[in-house]
Short mmCIF file of C-alpha atoms and ligand atoms in Angstrom, two decimals:
data_model
loop_
_atom_site.label_atom_id
_atom_site.label_comp_id
_atom_site.label_asym_id
_atom_site.label_seq_id
_atom_site.Cartn_x
_atom_site.Cartn_y
_atom_site.Cartn_z
CA MET A 1 24.74 2.20 23.32
CA GLN A 2 25.75 6.20 21.71
CA TYR A 3 24.47 6.31 17.69
CA ASN A 4 25.40 9.09 15.49
CA GLU A 5 22.95 12.33 15.10
CA LYS A 6 21.40 10.66 11.82
CA LEU A 7 20.79 7.41 13.06
CA GLN A 8 19.41 9.11 16.09
CA THR A 9 17.33 11.11 14.40
CA ILE A 10 15.97 7.67 12.83
CA ILE A 11 15.35 6.34 15.92
CA SER A 12 13.48 8.98 17.40
CA GLN A 13 11.23 9.41 14.39
CA VAL A 14 10.20 5.63 14.93
CA ALA A 15 9.46 6.12 18.21
CA GLU A 16 6.93 9.74 17.46
CA ILE A 17 5.02 7.39 14.69
CA ALA A 18 4.99 4.68 16.98
CA GLY A 19 3.40 6.51 19.43
CA TYR A 20 1.23 8.13 17.33
CA LEU A 21 0.23 4.54 16.10
CA TRP A 22 -0.85 4.01 19.48
CA GLU A 23 -2.86 7.23 20.01
CA ARG A 24 -4.77 6.47 16.86
CA GLY A 25 -6.11 3.08 18.12
CA TRP A 26 -4.65 1.78 15.19
CA ALA A 27 -2.22 -0.49 17.39
CA GLU A 28 -4.04 -2.80 19.75
CA ARG A 29 -1.39 -4.99 21.66
CA ASN A 30 1.53 -5.98 19.38
CA GLY A 31 -0.63 -5.06 16.19
CA GLY A 32 1.74 -3.10 13.19
CA ASN A 33 5.29 -3.21 12.25
CA ILE A 34 7.57 -0.71 11.08
CA SER A 35 11.21 -1.48 9.06
CA TYR A 36 13.38 1.53 7.98
CA ASN A 37 16.32 1.31 5.44
CA ILE A 38 19.25 3.06 7.98
CA THR A 39 22.24 2.09 5.43
CA GLU A 40 23.15 5.78 4.83
CA ALA A 41 23.41 6.32 8.57
CA VAL A 42 25.35 3.63 9.36
CA ASP A 43 29.09 4.63 10.24
CA ASP A 44 32.19 1.88 11.06
CA PRO A 45 31.32 1.57 14.75
CA ILE A 46 27.76 0.26 13.73
CA ARG A 47 29.49 -1.52 11.14
CA ARG A 48 32.40 -3.10 13.23
CA LEU A 49 29.33 -4.63 15.59
CA PRO A 50 29.66 -8.57 16.04
CA ALA A 51 26.34 -10.27 15.53
CA LEU A 52 24.15 -10.68 18.16
CA SER A 53 22.11 -13.80 16.58
CA ASP A 54 22.28 -17.15 14.69
CA ARG A 55 22.35 -15.88 10.77
CA ILE A 56 18.66 -15.88 9.73
CA VAL A 57 17.97 -17.48 6.24
CA LEU A 58 16.31 -15.05 4.34
CA PRO A 59 12.81 -16.38 1.82
CA LYS A 60 14.39 -15.71 -1.01
CA THR A 61 18.18 -14.03 -1.79
CA MET A 62 17.22 -10.28 -1.80
CA THR A 63 19.78 -8.96 -4.49
CA HIS A 64 19.08 -5.07 -4.18
CA LEU A 65 19.73 -5.63 -0.24
CA LYS A 66 23.28 -6.91 0.42
CA GLU A 67 25.26 -5.30 3.04
CA ASN A 68 22.36 -2.95 3.87
CA TYR A 69 21.56 -2.09 7.66
CA PHE A 70 17.76 -2.23 8.71
CA LEU A 71 15.92 -0.72 11.73
CA VAL A 72 12.73 -2.69 12.65
CA THR A 73 10.15 -3.76 15.19
CA GLY A 74 10.09 -6.59 17.17
CA THR A 75 7.95 -9.74 17.07
CA GLY A 76 5.21 -9.63 19.69
CA ARG A 77 6.37 -5.86 20.62
CA ARG A 78 3.66 -2.98 21.65
CA MET A 79 4.05 0.17 19.55
CA ARG A 80 3.18 1.99 22.86
CA TYR A 81 6.35 1.10 23.75
CA VAL A 82 8.57 1.25 20.79
CA CYS A 83 7.65 4.65 20.93
CA SER A 84 8.81 5.19 25.21
CA ALA A 85 12.02 3.04 24.59
CA PRO A 86 12.44 2.18 20.71
CA MET A 87 16.05 0.39 21.31
CA GLU A 88 14.08 -2.33 23.97
CA ASN A 89 11.53 -3.31 21.92
CA ALA A 90 12.69 -3.13 18.21
CA SER A 91 16.67 -3.96 16.85
CA ILE A 92 18.99 -3.20 13.77
CA ILE A 93 19.56 -6.03 11.43
CA ARG A 94 22.09 -6.62 9.03
CA ILE A 95 21.73 -8.03 5.89
CA SER A 96 25.31 -10.13 4.76
CA ALA A 97 27.08 -10.04 1.29
CA ASP A 98 25.03 -12.74 -0.31
CA GLY A 99 21.79 -11.16 0.50
CA THR A 100 20.69 -14.56 1.78
CA TYR A 101 20.44 -13.74 5.20
CA TYR A 102 20.61 -11.79 7.95
CA GLU A 103 22.04 -11.27 11.91
CA ILE A 104 20.63 -9.05 14.41
CA VAL A 105 23.51 -6.72 15.25
CA ALA A 106 22.28 -3.86 18.02
CA GLU A 107 20.92 -3.34 20.32
CA LYS A 108 19.60 -5.89 21.76
CA PRO A 109 18.77 -9.66 20.20
CA ILE A 110 15.32 -9.15 19.63
CA GLN A 111 13.47 -11.12 17.13
CA PRO A 112 12.15 -8.49 14.19
CA THR A 113 8.53 -8.79 13.11
CA SER A 114 7.26 -11.41 11.81
CA GLU A 115 5.89 -9.37 8.71
CA LEU A 116 9.96 -9.03 8.18
CA PRO A 117 10.16 -11.31 4.79
CA SER A 118 7.58 -8.93 3.47
CA HIS A 119 8.97 -5.54 4.62
CA LEU A 120 12.41 -7.21 3.41
CA THR A 121 10.89 -8.01 0.16
CA ILE A 122 9.06 -4.90 -0.31
CA HIS A 123 12.50 -2.90 0.26
CA ASP A 124 14.27 -5.24 -2.43
CA TYR A 125 11.71 -4.68 -4.97
CA LEU A 126 11.80 -0.96 -4.64
CA LEU A 127 15.40 -0.43 -3.76
CA GLY A 128 15.58 -2.77 -7.80
CA GLN A 129 13.28 -0.26 -8.95
CA GLY A 130 15.26 2.64 -8.32
CA ARG A 131 12.85 4.07 -6.09
CA PRO A 132 13.79 6.04 -2.96
CA ASN A 133 11.74 4.75 -0.07
CA LYS A 134 13.41 3.74 2.91
CA ALA A 135 10.53 3.23 5.31
CA VAL A 136 7.89 0.31 4.99
CA ILE A 137 4.90 1.18 7.85
CA HIS A 138 2.28 -1.33 8.47
CA THR A 139 -0.85 -0.75 10.84
CA HIS A 140 -4.55 -1.23 11.64
CA PRO A 141 -6.16 2.14 11.02
CA ILE A 142 -10.29 1.00 12.36
CA GLU A 143 -12.34 3.16 9.36
CA LEU A 144 -9.46 2.27 6.87
CA VAL A 145 -9.92 -1.30 7.61
CA ALA A 146 -14.16 -1.13 8.16
CA MET A 147 -14.37 -0.20 4.42
CA THR A 148 -12.16 -2.98 2.80
CA HIS A 149 -15.42 -5.07 5.07
CA ASN A 150 -17.49 -3.70 1.97
CA PRO A 151 -16.99 -5.49 -1.31
CA ASP A 152 -18.45 -2.37 -3.19
CA PHE A 153 -15.18 -0.54 -2.44
CA LEU A 154 -13.17 -3.32 -3.33
CA GLY A 155 -12.75 -2.40 -7.09
CA LYS A 156 -9.84 -0.80 -8.80
CA ASP A 157 -10.02 2.98 -7.11
CA VAL A 158 -13.21 2.78 -6.02
CA LEU A 159 -12.12 3.40 -2.82
CA SER A 160 -9.55 5.87 -4.15
CA ARG A 161 -12.51 8.10 -5.82
CA LEU A 162 -15.00 8.24 -2.52
CA LEU A 163 -11.88 9.04 -0.27
CA TRP A 164 -10.65 11.90 -2.02
CA SER A 165 -14.20 13.24 -2.81
CA MET A 166 -14.60 13.89 0.96
CA ILE A 167 -12.18 16.47 1.57
CA PRO A 168 -9.52 18.28 -0.60
CA GLU A 169 -6.52 17.79 1.07
CA THR A 170 -7.21 13.75 0.65
CA ARG A 171 -7.16 14.73 -3.26
CA ALA A 172 -3.60 17.14 -2.78
CA PHE A 173 -1.65 14.80 -0.22
CA CYS A 174 -2.72 11.32 -1.44
CA PRO A 175 -2.90 12.04 -5.17
CA LYS A 176 -2.81 8.04 -5.79
CA GLY A 177 -5.03 6.96 -3.58
CA VAL A 178 -5.05 3.48 -2.15
CA GLY A 179 -3.98 -0.05 -4.00
CA ILE A 180 -6.26 -3.24 -2.50
CA VAL A 181 -4.93 -6.33 -1.85
CA PRO A 182 -7.61 -8.68 -0.94
CA TYR A 183 -7.66 -10.84 2.08
CA THR A 184 -4.06 -12.69 2.02
CA LEU A 185 -2.41 -14.63 5.07
CA PRO A 186 -0.31 -12.15 7.24
CA GLY A 187 2.86 -12.51 7.13
CA SER A 188 3.29 -14.94 3.92
CA LEU A 189 5.49 -14.44 1.29
CA GLU A 190 1.99 -14.16 -0.87
CA LEU A 191 1.07 -10.92 0.66
CA ALA A 192 4.43 -9.38 0.29
CA GLU A 193 4.18 -10.22 -3.42
CA ASN A 194 0.22 -8.82 -3.69
CA THR A 195 1.56 -5.85 -2.30
CA ILE A 196 4.62 -5.37 -4.98
CA ARG A 197 2.22 -5.07 -7.38
CA GLN A 198 -0.10 -2.52 -6.12
CA LEU A 199 3.62 -0.15 -5.44
CA ASP A 200 3.87 -0.03 -8.36
CA GLU A 201 0.90 2.47 -8.64
CA TYR A 202 0.25 3.13 -5.11
CA ASP A 203 2.07 4.58 -1.91
CA VAL A 204 -0.30 3.15 -0.02
CA VAL A 205 -2.08 -0.15 -0.14
CA LEU A 206 -5.27 -1.41 1.81
CA TRP A 207 -4.98 -5.32 3.08
CA GLU A 208 -8.77 -6.37 3.31
CA LYS A 209 -9.94 -7.15 6.29
CA HIS A 210 -6.71 -6.26 7.79
CA GLY A 211 -4.85 -2.78 7.67
CA ALA A 212 -2.71 -0.91 5.81
CA LEU A 213 0.76 -0.85 4.43
CA ALA A 214 2.78 2.31 2.88
CA ILE A 215 6.10 3.38 1.90
CA GLY A 216 7.51 6.36 1.98
CA GLU A 217 11.28 8.31 1.76
CA ASP A 218 11.12 8.39 5.78
CA LEU A 219 7.93 7.52 8.07
CA ILE A 220 6.35 10.89 8.59
CA GLU A 221 5.54 10.44 4.82
CA PRO A 222 3.85 7.28 4.92
CA PHE A 223 2.36 8.29 8.34
CA ASP A 224 0.34 11.43 7.13
CA MET A 225 -0.61 9.67 4.11
CA ILE A 226 -2.60 6.84 6.09
CA ASP A 227 -4.05 9.62 8.25
CA THR A 228 -4.95 11.88 5.47
CA LEU A 229 -7.18 9.00 3.84
CA SER A 230 -8.17 7.92 7.36
CA LYS A 231 -9.70 11.25 8.07
CA SER A 232 -11.45 10.80 4.50
CA ALA A 233 -12.64 7.60 6.10
CA LYS A 234 -14.07 9.84 8.91
CA ILE A 235 -15.85 11.57 7.57
CA TYR A 236 -17.93 9.63 5.29
CA GLU A 237 -18.33 7.10 8.35
CA SER A 238 -20.01 10.69 10.13
CA ALA A 239 -22.09 11.11 7.13
CA CYS A 240 -23.65 7.89 7.63
CA SER A 241 -24.15 7.75 11.29
CA MET A 242 -25.97 10.76 10.86
CA GLY A 243 -28.17 9.19 8.65
CA PHE A 244 -27.28 10.64 5.13
CA HIS A 245 -24.85 9.28 2.30
CA PRO A 246 -22.59 11.67 1.71
CA THR A 247 -22.46 13.57 -1.51
CA GLY A 248 -18.78 14.07 -1.95
CA MET A 249 -16.81 16.42 -4.42
CA THR A 250 -17.69 16.69 -7.90
CA GLU A 251 -15.43 14.41 -10.38
CA ALA A 252 -15.02 18.47 -11.78
CA GLN A 253 -14.33 20.29 -8.38
CA MET A 254 -11.88 16.83 -8.06
CA ASP A 255 -10.26 17.74 -11.58
CA GLU A 256 -10.05 21.13 -10.73
CA LEU A 257 -7.94 20.47 -7.19
CA LYS A 258 -5.45 18.10 -9.69
CA GLN A 259 -5.11 21.03 -11.92
CA ALA A 260 -4.57 23.74 -9.31
CA PHE A 261 -2.29 21.24 -7.38
CA ASN A 262 -0.68 20.02 -10.22
CA LEU A 263 -1.06 16.62 -9.24
ZN1 LIG B 1 -1.17 -6.31 10.99
#
Protein backbone atom coordinates (compact mmCIF):
# COMPACT_ATOMS: atom_id res chain seq x y z
CA MET A 1 0.00 0.00 0.00
CA GLN A 2 1.21 3.52 -0.84
CA TYR A 3 1.22 5.86 2.15
CA ASN A 4 1.70 9.62 2.15
CA GLU A 5 5.16 10.97 2.92
CA LYS A 6 4.41 11.89 6.53
CA LEU A 7 3.08 8.42 7.34
CA GLN A 8 5.88 6.74 5.42
CA THR A 9 8.37 8.67 7.55
CA ILE A 10 6.71 7.38 10.72
CA ILE A 11 6.70 3.80 9.43
CA SER A 12 10.40 4.11 8.58
CA GLN A 13 11.12 5.47 12.05
CA VAL A 14 9.29 2.53 13.68
CA ALA A 15 11.37 0.14 11.54
CA GLU A 16 14.60 1.97 12.43
CA ILE A 17 13.96 1.93 16.17
CA ALA A 18 12.77 -1.71 16.11
CA GLY A 19 16.14 -2.57 14.54
CA TYR A 20 18.01 -0.77 17.32
CA LEU A 21 16.01 -2.63 19.99
CA TRP A 22 17.01 -5.93 18.42
CA GLU A 23 20.66 -4.92 17.97
CA ARG A 24 20.87 -3.78 21.59
CA GLY A 25 19.68 -7.18 22.79
CA TRP A 26 16.63 -5.58 24.35
CA ALA A 27 14.08 -7.44 22.21
CA GLU A 28 14.48 -11.19 22.63
CA ARG A 29 11.84 -13.22 20.80
CA ASN A 30 8.73 -11.00 20.67
CA GLY A 31 9.82 -8.82 23.60
CA GLY A 32 8.78 -5.17 23.58
CA ASN A 33 6.18 -3.18 21.73
CA ILE A 34 5.64 0.19 20.10
CA SER A 35 2.61 2.39 19.52
CA TYR A 36 2.55 5.65 17.61
CA ASN A 37 -0.35 8.10 17.33
CA ILE A 38 -0.42 8.76 13.59
CA THR A 39 -3.68 10.76 13.49
CA GLU A 40 -1.93 13.89 12.19
CA ALA A 41 -0.51 11.92 9.27
CA VAL A 42 -3.80 10.28 8.30
CA ASP A 43 -5.33 11.44 5.01
CA ASP A 44 -8.61 10.71 3.24
CA PRO A 45 -7.50 7.44 1.57
CA ILE A 46 -6.74 6.02 5.04
CA ARG A 47 -9.94 7.43 6.54
CA ARG A 48 -11.91 5.65 3.82
CA LEU A 49 -10.31 2.26 4.49
CA PRO A 50 -12.78 -0.46 5.47
CA ALA A 51 -12.24 -2.40 8.68
CA LEU A 52 -10.15 -5.56 8.33
CA SER A 53 -11.22 -6.90 11.72
CA ASP A 54 -14.22 -7.18 13.99
CA ARG A 55 -14.80 -4.39 16.45
CA ILE A 56 -12.46 -5.00 19.36
CA VAL A 57 -13.87 -3.57 22.58
CA LEU A 58 -11.50 -1.46 24.67
CA PRO A 59 -11.23 -2.19 28.40
CA LYS A 60 -12.66 1.27 29.08
CA THR A 61 -13.89 4.24 27.09
CA MET A 62 -10.94 6.20 25.72
CA THR A 63 -12.50 9.65 25.66
CA HIS A 64 -9.52 11.48 24.25
CA LEU A 65 -8.72 8.91 21.56
CA LYS A 66 -11.98 9.15 19.61
CA GLU A 67 -11.30 8.70 15.87
CA ASN A 68 -7.56 8.62 16.50
CA TYR A 69 -5.31 6.29 14.48
CA PHE A 70 -2.35 4.31 15.81
CA LEU A 71 0.44 2.32 14.29
CA VAL A 72 1.02 -0.61 16.67
CA THR A 73 3.36 -3.57 16.61
CA GLY A 74 1.63 -6.95 16.41
CA THR A 75 1.21 -9.50 19.14
CA GLY A 76 3.89 -12.20 19.05
CA ARG A 77 5.85 -10.26 16.40
CA ARG A 78 9.62 -9.97 16.56
CA MET A 79 11.26 -6.53 16.57
CA ARG A 80 13.88 -7.82 14.14
CA TYR A 81 11.10 -8.46 11.63
CA VAL A 82 9.31 -5.17 12.42
CA CYS A 83 12.63 -3.69 11.28
CA SER A 84 12.87 -5.60 8.01
CA ALA A 85 9.14 -5.61 7.12
CA PRO A 86 7.23 -3.13 9.30
CA MET A 87 3.78 -3.47 7.75
CA GLU A 88 3.99 -7.28 7.86
CA ASN A 89 4.46 -7.07 11.62
CA ALA A 90 2.48 -4.02 12.69
CA SER A 91 -0.94 -2.65 11.84
CA ILE A 92 -2.89 0.59 11.74
CA ILE A 93 -5.93 0.72 14.02
CA ARG A 94 -8.77 3.24 14.17
CA ILE A 95 -10.49 4.11 17.46
CA SER A 96 -14.26 4.43 17.12
CA ALA A 97 -16.12 7.75 17.25
CA ASP A 98 -17.36 6.93 20.76
CA GLY A 99 -13.97 5.70 22.03
CA THR A 100 -15.24 2.26 23.04
CA TYR A 101 -13.67 -0.03 20.42
CA TYR A 102 -11.11 -0.17 17.65
CA GLU A 103 -10.80 -1.81 14.26
CA ILE A 104 -7.72 -2.76 12.26
CA VAL A 105 -7.75 -0.86 8.96
CA ALA A 106 -4.33 -1.50 7.41
CA GLU A 107 -2.37 -3.11 6.04
CA LYS A 108 -3.06 -6.67 7.12
CA PRO A 109 -5.28 -7.95 9.95
CA ILE A 110 -2.35 -8.26 12.37
CA GLN A 111 -3.58 -8.37 15.98
CA PRO A 112 -1.97 -5.59 18.03
CA THR A 113 0.38 -6.26 20.94
CA SER A 114 -1.14 -7.73 24.09
CA GLU A 115 0.10 -4.54 25.80
CA LEU A 116 -2.25 -2.42 23.64
CA PRO A 117 -4.66 -1.70 26.55
CA SER A 118 -1.69 -0.26 28.49
CA HIS A 119 -0.46 1.75 25.51
CA LEU A 120 -3.88 3.20 24.73
CA THR A 121 -4.62 3.96 28.38
CA ILE A 122 -1.35 5.90 28.50
CA HIS A 123 -2.05 7.74 25.21
CA ASP A 124 -5.58 8.58 26.40
CA TYR A 125 -4.31 9.93 29.71
CA LEU A 126 -1.47 12.02 28.24
CA LEU A 127 -3.67 13.47 25.48
CA GLY A 128 -6.19 14.41 28.16
CA GLN A 129 -3.40 16.23 29.98
CA GLY A 130 -2.56 18.14 26.79
CA ARG A 131 0.88 16.57 26.56
CA PRO A 132 2.38 16.36 23.08
CA ASN A 133 3.66 12.79 23.17
CA LYS A 134 2.83 10.59 20.20
CA ALA A 135 5.01 7.55 20.77
CA VAL A 136 5.08 4.93 23.50
CA ILE A 137 7.83 2.34 23.55
CA HIS A 138 8.32 -0.66 25.82
CA THR A 139 11.52 -2.72 25.76
CA HIS A 140 13.78 -4.90 27.93
CA PRO A 141 17.12 -3.07 28.44
CA ILE A 142 19.34 -5.64 30.13
CA GLU A 143 21.36 -3.58 32.63
CA LEU A 144 18.44 -1.38 33.66
CA VAL A 145 16.23 -4.40 34.29
CA ALA A 146 19.08 -6.00 36.25
CA MET A 147 19.27 -2.93 38.49
CA THR A 148 15.57 -3.22 39.37
CA HIS A 149 16.39 -6.58 40.99
CA ASN A 150 18.12 -4.68 43.79
CA PRO A 151 15.51 -3.47 46.34
CA ASP A 152 17.97 -0.75 47.44
CA PHE A 153 17.48 0.96 44.06
CA LEU A 154 13.68 1.01 44.10
CA GLY A 155 13.15 3.97 46.43
CA LYS A 156 12.02 7.22 44.88
CA ASP A 157 14.81 8.76 42.73
CA VAL A 158 17.52 6.49 44.16
CA LEU A 159 18.20 5.01 40.73
CA SER A 160 17.78 8.39 39.00
CA ARG A 161 20.56 9.91 41.12
CA LEU A 162 22.84 6.90 40.70
CA LEU A 163 22.40 6.85 36.90
CA TRP A 164 22.79 10.63 36.61
CA SER A 165 26.04 10.44 38.56
CA MET A 166 27.66 7.96 36.17
CA ILE A 167 28.17 10.36 33.21
CA PRO A 168 27.20 14.02 32.64
CA GLU A 169 25.11 13.27 29.53
CA THR A 170 22.56 11.29 31.52
CA ARG A 171 21.99 14.24 33.86
CA ALA A 172 21.63 16.52 30.82
CA PHE A 173 19.51 14.37 28.51
CA CYS A 174 17.32 12.55 31.05
CA PRO A 175 16.69 15.52 33.34
CA LYS A 176 13.56 14.00 34.89
CA GLY A 177 15.28 10.70 35.78
CA VAL A 178 13.34 7.44 35.96
CA GLY A 179 10.14 6.44 37.70
CA ILE A 180 9.75 2.97 39.21
CA VAL A 181 6.69 0.74 39.05
CA PRO A 182 6.75 -2.21 41.47
CA TYR A 183 6.30 -5.59 39.80
CA THR A 184 2.83 -5.82 38.21
CA LEU A 185 1.35 -8.43 35.87
CA PRO A 186 2.37 -7.66 32.25
CA GLY A 187 -0.52 -6.56 30.05
CA SER A 188 -2.75 -5.66 33.01
CA LEU A 189 -4.66 -2.43 33.37
CA GLU A 190 -3.17 -2.15 36.83
CA LEU A 191 0.27 -1.91 35.21
CA ALA A 192 -1.04 0.84 32.92
CA GLU A 193 -2.55 2.77 35.84
CA ASN A 194 0.64 2.44 37.92
CA THR A 195 2.67 3.63 34.94
CA ILE A 196 0.44 6.66 34.33
CA ARG A 197 1.01 7.83 37.89
CA GLN A 198 4.77 7.81 37.25
CA LEU A 199 4.38 9.60 33.90
CA ASP A 200 3.11 12.68 35.75
CA GLU A 201 6.70 13.12 36.87
CA TYR A 202 8.92 11.12 34.51
CA ASP A 203 9.22 10.36 30.77
CA VAL A 204 10.91 6.99 31.40
CA VAL A 205 9.50 4.39 33.76
CA LEU A 206 11.14 1.14 34.81
CA TRP A 207 8.89 -1.81 35.50
CA GLU A 208 10.53 -3.83 38.28
CA LYS A 209 12.07 -7.09 36.99
CA HIS A 210 10.57 -6.51 33.54
CA GLY A 211 11.60 -3.53 31.40
CA ALA A 212 11.33 0.13 30.51
CA LEU A 213 8.47 2.20 29.13
CA ALA A 214 9.11 5.65 27.70
CA ILE A 215 7.13 8.34 25.91
CA GLY A 216 8.09 11.05 23.46
CA GLU A 217 6.93 13.38 20.72
CA ASP A 218 8.44 10.89 18.28
CA LEU A 219 10.14 7.52 18.68
CA ILE A 220 13.73 8.78 18.58
CA GLU A 221 13.30 10.77 21.78
CA PRO A 222 12.20 7.91 24.09
CA PHE A 223 14.71 5.52 22.52
CA ASP A 224 17.55 8.00 23.15
CA MET A 225 16.52 8.41 26.77
CA ILE A 226 16.45 4.65 27.43
CA ASP A 227 19.75 4.31 25.56
CA THR A 228 21.40 7.06 27.64
CA LEU A 229 20.14 5.62 30.93
CA SER A 230 21.31 2.23 29.75
CA LYS A 231 24.81 3.64 29.10
CA SER A 232 24.92 4.80 32.73
CA ALA A 233 23.80 1.38 33.92
CA LYS A 234 26.56 -0.23 31.84
CA ILE A 235 29.20 2.10 33.32
CA TYR A 236 27.99 1.17 36.79
CA GLU A 237 28.14 -2.52 35.89
CA SER A 238 31.62 -2.15 34.35
CA ALA A 239 33.00 -0.47 37.45
CA CYS A 240 31.47 -3.15 39.70
CA SER A 241 32.89 -5.92 37.51
CA MET A 242 36.33 -4.24 37.78
CA GLY A 243 35.98 -4.82 41.48
CA PHE A 244 35.13 -1.36 42.82
CA HIS A 245 32.04 0.70 43.49
CA PRO A 246 32.00 3.79 41.23
CA THR A 247 32.18 7.07 43.16
CA GLY A 248 29.89 8.88 40.73
CA MET A 249 29.73 12.63 40.26
CA THR A 250 29.09 14.60 43.43
CA GLU A 251 25.82 16.38 44.16
CA ALA A 252 27.65 19.68 43.58
CA GLN A 253 28.84 18.53 40.14
CA MET A 254 25.31 17.46 39.21
CA ASP A 255 23.89 20.78 40.45
CA GLU A 256 26.47 22.58 38.35
CA LEU A 257 25.25 20.63 35.29
CA LYS A 258 21.66 21.42 36.16
CA GLN A 259 22.40 25.12 36.15
CA ALA A 260 24.70 25.04 33.13
CA PHE A 261 22.09 23.24 30.99
CA ASN A 262 19.07 24.95 32.52
CA LEU A 263 17.55 21.59 33.46
ZN1 LIG B 1 7.83 -6.65 28.26
